[in-house]
Tab-separated table of C-alpha atoms in Angstrom:
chain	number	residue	atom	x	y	z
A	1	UNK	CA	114.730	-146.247	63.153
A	2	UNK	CA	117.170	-143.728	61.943
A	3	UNK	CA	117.770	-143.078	58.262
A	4	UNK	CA	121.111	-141.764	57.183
A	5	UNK	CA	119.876	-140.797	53.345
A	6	UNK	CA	117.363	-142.631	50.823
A	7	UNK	CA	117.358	-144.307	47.893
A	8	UNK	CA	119.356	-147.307	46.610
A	9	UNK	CA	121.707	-147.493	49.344
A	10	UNK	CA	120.742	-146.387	52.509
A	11	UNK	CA	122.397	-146.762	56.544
A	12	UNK	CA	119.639	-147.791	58.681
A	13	UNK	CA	120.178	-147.813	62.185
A	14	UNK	CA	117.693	-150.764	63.844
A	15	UNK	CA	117.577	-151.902	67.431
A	16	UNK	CA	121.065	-149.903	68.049
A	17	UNK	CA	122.566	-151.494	64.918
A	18	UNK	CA	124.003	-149.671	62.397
A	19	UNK	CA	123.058	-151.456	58.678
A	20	UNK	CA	123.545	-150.872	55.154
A	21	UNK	CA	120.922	-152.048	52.872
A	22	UNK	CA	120.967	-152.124	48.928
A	23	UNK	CA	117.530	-151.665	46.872
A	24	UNK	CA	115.286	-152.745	50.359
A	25	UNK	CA	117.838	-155.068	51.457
A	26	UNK	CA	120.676	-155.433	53.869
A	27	UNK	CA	124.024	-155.524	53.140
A	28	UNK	CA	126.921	-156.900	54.449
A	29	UNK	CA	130.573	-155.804	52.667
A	30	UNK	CA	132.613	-159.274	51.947
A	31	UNK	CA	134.576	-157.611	49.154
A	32	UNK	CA	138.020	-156.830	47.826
A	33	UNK	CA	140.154	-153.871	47.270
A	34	UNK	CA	140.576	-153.615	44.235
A	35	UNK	CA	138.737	-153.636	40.749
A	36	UNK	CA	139.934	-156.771	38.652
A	37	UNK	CA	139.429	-160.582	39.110
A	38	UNK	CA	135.989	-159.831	39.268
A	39	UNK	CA	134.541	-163.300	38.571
A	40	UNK	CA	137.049	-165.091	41.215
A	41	UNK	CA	135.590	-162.884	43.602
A	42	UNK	CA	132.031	-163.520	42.766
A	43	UNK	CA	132.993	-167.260	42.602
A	44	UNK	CA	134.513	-166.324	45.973
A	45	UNK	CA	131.618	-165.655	47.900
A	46	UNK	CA	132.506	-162.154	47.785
A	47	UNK	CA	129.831	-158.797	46.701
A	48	UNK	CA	131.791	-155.732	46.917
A	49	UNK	CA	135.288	-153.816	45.045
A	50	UNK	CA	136.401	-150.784	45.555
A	51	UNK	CA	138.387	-148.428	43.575
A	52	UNK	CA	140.641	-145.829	44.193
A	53	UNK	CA	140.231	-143.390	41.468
A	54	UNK	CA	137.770	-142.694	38.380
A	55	UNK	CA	139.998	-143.931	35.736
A	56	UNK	CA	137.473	-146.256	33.553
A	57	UNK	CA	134.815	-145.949	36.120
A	58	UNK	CA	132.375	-147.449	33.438
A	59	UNK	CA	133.900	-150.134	32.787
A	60	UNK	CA	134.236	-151.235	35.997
A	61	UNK	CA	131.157	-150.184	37.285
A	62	UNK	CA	129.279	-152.584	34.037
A	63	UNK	CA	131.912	-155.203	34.811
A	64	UNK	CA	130.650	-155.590	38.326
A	65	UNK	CA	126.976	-155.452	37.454
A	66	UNK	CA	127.405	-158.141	35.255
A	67	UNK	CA	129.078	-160.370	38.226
A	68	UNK	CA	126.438	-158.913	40.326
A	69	UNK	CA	129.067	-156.970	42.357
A	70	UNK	CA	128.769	-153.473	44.289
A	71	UNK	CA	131.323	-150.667	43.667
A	72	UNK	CA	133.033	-148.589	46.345
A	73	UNK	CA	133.812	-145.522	43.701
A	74	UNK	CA	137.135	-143.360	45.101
A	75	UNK	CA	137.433	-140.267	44.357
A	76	UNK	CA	141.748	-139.220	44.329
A	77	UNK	CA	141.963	-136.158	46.464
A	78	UNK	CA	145.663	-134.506	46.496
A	79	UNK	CA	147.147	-134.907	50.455
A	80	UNK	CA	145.943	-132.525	52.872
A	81	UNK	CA	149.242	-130.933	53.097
A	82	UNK	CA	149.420	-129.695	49.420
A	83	UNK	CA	147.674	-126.039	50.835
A	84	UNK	CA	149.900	-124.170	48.830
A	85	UNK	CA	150.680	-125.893	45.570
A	86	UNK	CA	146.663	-127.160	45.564
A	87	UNK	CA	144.025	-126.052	47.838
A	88	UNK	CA	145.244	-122.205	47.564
A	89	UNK	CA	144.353	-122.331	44.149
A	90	UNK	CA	140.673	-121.572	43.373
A	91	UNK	CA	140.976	-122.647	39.605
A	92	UNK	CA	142.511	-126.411	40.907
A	93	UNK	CA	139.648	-126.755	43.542
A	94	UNK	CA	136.887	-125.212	41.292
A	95	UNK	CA	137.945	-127.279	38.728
A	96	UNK	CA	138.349	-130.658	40.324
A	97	UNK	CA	135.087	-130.281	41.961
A	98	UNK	CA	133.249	-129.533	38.801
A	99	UNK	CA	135.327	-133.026	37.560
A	100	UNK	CA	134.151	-135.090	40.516
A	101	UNK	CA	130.666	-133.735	40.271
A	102	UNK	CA	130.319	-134.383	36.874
A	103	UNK	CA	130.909	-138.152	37.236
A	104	UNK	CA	128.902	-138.376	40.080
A	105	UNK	CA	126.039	-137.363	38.018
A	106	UNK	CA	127.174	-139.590	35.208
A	107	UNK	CA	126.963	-142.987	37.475
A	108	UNK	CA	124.431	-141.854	40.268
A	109	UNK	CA	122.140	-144.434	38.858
A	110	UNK	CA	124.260	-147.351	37.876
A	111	UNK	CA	123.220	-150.356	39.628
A	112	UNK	CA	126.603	-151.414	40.812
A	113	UNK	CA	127.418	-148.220	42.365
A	114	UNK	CA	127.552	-148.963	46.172
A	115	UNK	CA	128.683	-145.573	47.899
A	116	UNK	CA	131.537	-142.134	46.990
A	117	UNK	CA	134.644	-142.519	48.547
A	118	UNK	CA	136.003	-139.193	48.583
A	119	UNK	CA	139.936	-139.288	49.041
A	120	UNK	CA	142.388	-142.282	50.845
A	121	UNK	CA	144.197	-141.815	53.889
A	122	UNK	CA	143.683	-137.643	53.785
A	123	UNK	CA	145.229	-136.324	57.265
A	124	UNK	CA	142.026	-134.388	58.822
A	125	UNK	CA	143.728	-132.239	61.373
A	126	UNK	CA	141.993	-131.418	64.688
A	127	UNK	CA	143.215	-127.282	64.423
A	128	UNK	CA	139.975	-125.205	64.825
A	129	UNK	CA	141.761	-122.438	62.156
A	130	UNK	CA	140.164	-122.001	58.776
A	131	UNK	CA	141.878	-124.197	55.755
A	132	UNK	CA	141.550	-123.960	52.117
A	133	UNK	CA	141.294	-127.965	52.607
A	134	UNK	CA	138.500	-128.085	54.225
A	135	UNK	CA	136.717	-125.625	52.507
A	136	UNK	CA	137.435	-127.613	49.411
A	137	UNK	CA	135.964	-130.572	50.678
A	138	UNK	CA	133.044	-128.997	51.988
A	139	UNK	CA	132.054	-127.512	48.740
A	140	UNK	CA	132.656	-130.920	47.305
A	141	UNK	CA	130.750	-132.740	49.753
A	142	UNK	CA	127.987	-130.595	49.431
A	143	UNK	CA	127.795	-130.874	45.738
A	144	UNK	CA	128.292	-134.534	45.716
A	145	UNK	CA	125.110	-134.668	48.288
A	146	UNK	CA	123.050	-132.355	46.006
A	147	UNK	CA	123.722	-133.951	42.823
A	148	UNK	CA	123.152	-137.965	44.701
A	149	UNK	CA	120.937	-137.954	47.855
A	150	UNK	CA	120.606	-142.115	46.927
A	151	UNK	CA	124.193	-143.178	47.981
A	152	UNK	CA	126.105	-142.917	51.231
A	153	UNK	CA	129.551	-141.061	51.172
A	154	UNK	CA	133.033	-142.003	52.664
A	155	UNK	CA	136.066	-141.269	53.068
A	156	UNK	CA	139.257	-143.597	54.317
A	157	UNK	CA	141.571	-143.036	57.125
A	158	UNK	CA	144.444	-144.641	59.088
A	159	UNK	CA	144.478	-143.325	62.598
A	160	UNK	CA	141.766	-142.493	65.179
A	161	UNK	CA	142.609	-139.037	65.244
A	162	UNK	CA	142.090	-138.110	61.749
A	163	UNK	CA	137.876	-139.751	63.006
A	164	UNK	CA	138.044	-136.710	65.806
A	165	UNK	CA	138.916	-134.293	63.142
A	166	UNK	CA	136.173	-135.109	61.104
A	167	UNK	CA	133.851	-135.373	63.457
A	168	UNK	CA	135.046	-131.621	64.507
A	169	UNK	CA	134.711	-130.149	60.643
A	170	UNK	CA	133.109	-132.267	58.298
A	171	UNK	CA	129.828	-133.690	59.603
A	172	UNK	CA	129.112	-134.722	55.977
A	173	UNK	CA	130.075	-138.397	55.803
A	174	UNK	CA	127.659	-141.697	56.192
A	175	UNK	CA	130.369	-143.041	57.761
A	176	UNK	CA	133.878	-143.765	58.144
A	177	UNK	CA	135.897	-146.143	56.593
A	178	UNK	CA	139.218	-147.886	58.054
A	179	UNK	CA	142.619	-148.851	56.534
A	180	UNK	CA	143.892	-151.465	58.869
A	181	UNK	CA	146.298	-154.274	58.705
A	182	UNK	CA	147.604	-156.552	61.673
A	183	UNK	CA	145.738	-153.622	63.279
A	184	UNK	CA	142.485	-155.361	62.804
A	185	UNK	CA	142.769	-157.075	65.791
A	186	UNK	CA	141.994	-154.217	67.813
A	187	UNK	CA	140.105	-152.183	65.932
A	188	UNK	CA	136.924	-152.796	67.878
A	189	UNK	CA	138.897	-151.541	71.396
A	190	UNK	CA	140.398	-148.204	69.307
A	191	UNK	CA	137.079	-147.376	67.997
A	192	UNK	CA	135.310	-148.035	71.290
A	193	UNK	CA	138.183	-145.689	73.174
A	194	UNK	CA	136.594	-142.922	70.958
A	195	UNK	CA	132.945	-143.800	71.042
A	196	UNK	CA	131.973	-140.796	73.347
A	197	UNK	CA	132.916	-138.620	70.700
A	198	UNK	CA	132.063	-140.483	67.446
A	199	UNK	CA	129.852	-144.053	67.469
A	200	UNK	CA	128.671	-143.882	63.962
A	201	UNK	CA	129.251	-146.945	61.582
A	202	UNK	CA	132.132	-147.665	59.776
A	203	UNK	CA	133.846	-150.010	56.943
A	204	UNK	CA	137.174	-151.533	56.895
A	205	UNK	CA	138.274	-151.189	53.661
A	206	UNK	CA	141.688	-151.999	53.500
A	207	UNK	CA	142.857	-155.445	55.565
A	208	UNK	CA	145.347	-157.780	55.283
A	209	UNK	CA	147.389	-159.961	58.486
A	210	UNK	CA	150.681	-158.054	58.440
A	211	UNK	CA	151.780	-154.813	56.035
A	212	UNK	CA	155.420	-155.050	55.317
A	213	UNK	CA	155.839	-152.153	57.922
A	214	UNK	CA	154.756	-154.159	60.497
A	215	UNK	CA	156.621	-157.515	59.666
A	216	UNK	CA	160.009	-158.653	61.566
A	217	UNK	CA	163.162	-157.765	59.859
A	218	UNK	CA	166.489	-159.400	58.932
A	219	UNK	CA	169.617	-157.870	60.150
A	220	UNK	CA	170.234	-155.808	57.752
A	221	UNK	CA	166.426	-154.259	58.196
A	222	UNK	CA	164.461	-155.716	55.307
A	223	UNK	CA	161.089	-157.550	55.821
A	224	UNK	CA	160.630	-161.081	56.571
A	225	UNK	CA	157.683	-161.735	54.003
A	226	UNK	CA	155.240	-165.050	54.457
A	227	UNK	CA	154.372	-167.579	52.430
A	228	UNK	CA	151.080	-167.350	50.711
A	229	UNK	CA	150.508	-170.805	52.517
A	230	UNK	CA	151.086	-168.842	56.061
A	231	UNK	CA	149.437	-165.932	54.936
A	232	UNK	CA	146.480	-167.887	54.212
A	233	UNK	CA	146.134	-169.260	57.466
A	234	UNK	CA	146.820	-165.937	59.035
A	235	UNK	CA	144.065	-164.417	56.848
A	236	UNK	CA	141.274	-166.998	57.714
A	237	UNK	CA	142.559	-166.861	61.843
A	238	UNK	CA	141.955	-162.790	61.587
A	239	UNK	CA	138.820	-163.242	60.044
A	240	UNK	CA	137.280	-165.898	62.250
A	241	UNK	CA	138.962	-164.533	65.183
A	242	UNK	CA	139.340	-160.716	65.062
A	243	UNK	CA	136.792	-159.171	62.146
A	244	UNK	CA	134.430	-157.336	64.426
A	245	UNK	CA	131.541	-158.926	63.367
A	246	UNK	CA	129.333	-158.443	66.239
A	247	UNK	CA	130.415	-155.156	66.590
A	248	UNK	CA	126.793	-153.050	66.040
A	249	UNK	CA	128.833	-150.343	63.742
A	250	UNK	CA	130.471	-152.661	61.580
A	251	UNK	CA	128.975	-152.499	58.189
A	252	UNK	CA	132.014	-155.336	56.637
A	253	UNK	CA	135.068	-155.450	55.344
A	254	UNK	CA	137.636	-155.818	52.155
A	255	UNK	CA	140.900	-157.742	52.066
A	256	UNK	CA	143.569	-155.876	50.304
A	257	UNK	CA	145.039	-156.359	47.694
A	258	UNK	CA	141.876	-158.452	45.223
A	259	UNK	CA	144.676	-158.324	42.294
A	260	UNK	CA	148.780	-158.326	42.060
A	261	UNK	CA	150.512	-155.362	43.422
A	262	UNK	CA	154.200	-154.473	43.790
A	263	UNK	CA	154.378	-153.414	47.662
A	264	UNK	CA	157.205	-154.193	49.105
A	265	UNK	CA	157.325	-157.293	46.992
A	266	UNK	CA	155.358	-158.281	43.976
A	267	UNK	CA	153.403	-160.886	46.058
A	268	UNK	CA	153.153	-159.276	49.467
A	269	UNK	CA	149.835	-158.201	48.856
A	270	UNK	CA	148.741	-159.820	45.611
A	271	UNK	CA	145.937	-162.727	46.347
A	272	UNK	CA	146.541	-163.663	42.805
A	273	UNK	CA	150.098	-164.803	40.879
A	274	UNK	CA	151.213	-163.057	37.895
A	275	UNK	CA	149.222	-165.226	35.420
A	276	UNK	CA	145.982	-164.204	36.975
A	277	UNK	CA	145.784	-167.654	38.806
A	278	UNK	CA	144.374	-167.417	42.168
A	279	UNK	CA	146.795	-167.696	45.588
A	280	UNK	CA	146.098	-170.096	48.724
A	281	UNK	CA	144.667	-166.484	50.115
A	282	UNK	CA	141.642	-166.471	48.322
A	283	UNK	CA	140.719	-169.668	48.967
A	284	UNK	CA	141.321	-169.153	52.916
A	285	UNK	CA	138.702	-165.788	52.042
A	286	UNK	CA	136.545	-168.098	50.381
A	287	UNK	CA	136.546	-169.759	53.502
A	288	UNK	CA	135.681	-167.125	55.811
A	289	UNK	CA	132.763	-165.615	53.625
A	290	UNK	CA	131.375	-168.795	53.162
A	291	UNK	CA	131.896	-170.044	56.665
A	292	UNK	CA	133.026	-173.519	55.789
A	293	UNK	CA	136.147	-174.964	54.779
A	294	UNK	CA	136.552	-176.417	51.448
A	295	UNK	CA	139.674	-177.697	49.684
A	296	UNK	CA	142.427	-176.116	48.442
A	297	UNK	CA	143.539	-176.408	45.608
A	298	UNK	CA	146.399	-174.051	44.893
A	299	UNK	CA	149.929	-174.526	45.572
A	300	UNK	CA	150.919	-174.731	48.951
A	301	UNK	CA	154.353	-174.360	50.502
């Protein structure tokens, strides 16, 4: 058996499957991006949110407990490419890792706290040079590990390459976690292709059937957006059909976007409407986690 840290949360890897477990139990991710509707996604069948930044942290993080949720925590990194107007500049790094280390020691031991994820969709070039990025998040990788050995670390990324160049310069991740859309289809085949060089576990933590980018267009070149009634059946086919659940890395998933969102349009992503009632989607998720069909009772079209 191979132990990725200890504590709370640790990655266990048993019989040549990789799995999380929570206070001496596994774990399975059936969550949401995002931090609201907490109750809904209890209700839901659901266990897991994620955030994006640290903005009310604490709230969230004693929301969640009290809907005995789990909390992805994301820590906002600027892009990769910002060398010269951020990572150049000692005082922004020193300071933002002092930040980030600072509220890692302020939540290490809150019982919703799930695992760090440090930065969304960075671009982790394969270039062997020396970078002020990379030294940045080494130092705050380090410091994150030293000041919590009890909860895994992350980070989120959109293309297999970006895995490679990781794997090449920051060995300091629990494992990976995956932004994927209509792309979750394959994702199993693309993360096999690479398994020679990385075959560590990883999360999907961003999913949904079709992102506007990859929709059909009219004419004129804007997206064709689906009903919530055909998104929901799209979203209950990809996760029956195409969620990699017998994959031995997969640790879970969460559907994007657990809230409303303008993207593209205001309900492209958003499983609920703007009152706070609940879309078709989430009852199609419902579905899925609880693997049985129950009835719907939202509007359909």
């Amino acid at each position: 058996m191979d132990s990725r840290n200890s504590g709370n949360v640790k990655i266990r890897k048993e019989n040549g499957r990789f799995l999380l477990y929570k206070n001496g139990s596994p774990f399975f991710v059936k969550g949401g991006a995002g931090f609201t509707h907490m109750k809904e996604l209890a209700a839901a069948g659901g266990n897991t949110i994620r955030t994006w930044d640290t903005t009310n942290l604490g709230m969230i993080l004693d929301e969640a407990e009290a809907n005995h949720l789990s909390v992805i925590a994301g820590f906002s990194l600027p892009e990769s490419s910002f060398i010269k107007e951020f990572y150049s500049d000692s005082s922004k790094t020193s300071a933002m890792v002092r930040a980030y280390t600072t509220i890692v020691k302020r939540y290490k031991n809150h019982k919703a706290l799930l695992a760090w994820c440090v930065g969304n969709e960075l671009s982790f070039t394969l270039s062997l040079e020396q970078s002020p990025f990379y030294s940045t998040m080494k130092t705050l990788l380090k410091r994150i590990r030293e000041a919590d050995k009890n909860h895994p670390i992350t980070t989120t990324v959109i293309e297999r390459k970006n895995i490679l160049g990781i794997k090449l310069r920051l060995p300091y991740f629990d494992f990976i976690s995956v932004n994927t859309f209509a792309g979750v289809k394959e994702i199993k085949k693309n993360l096999s292709d690479i398994s020679l060089l990385w075959n560590g576990p990883y999360l999907i933590t961003e999913w949904s059937p079709l992102g506007g980018w990859e929709a059909s267009t009219t004419a004129w070149q804007s997206p064709i957006e689906n009903t919530s009634t055909k998104t929901a059946e799209l979203v209950y086919e990809y996760y029956k059909q195409y969620m990699p659940i017998n994959d031995k890395r997969f640790l879970g998933s969460l559907i994007f976007y657990w809230g409303i969102k303008e993207e593209y349009t205001h309900t492209w992503f958003s499983l609920f409407g703007e009152q706070g009632k609940p879309t078709e989607v989430v009852e199609a998720i419902r579905d899925g986690w609880k693997g049985k069909p129950s009835p719907h009772l939202s509007p359909q079209i």
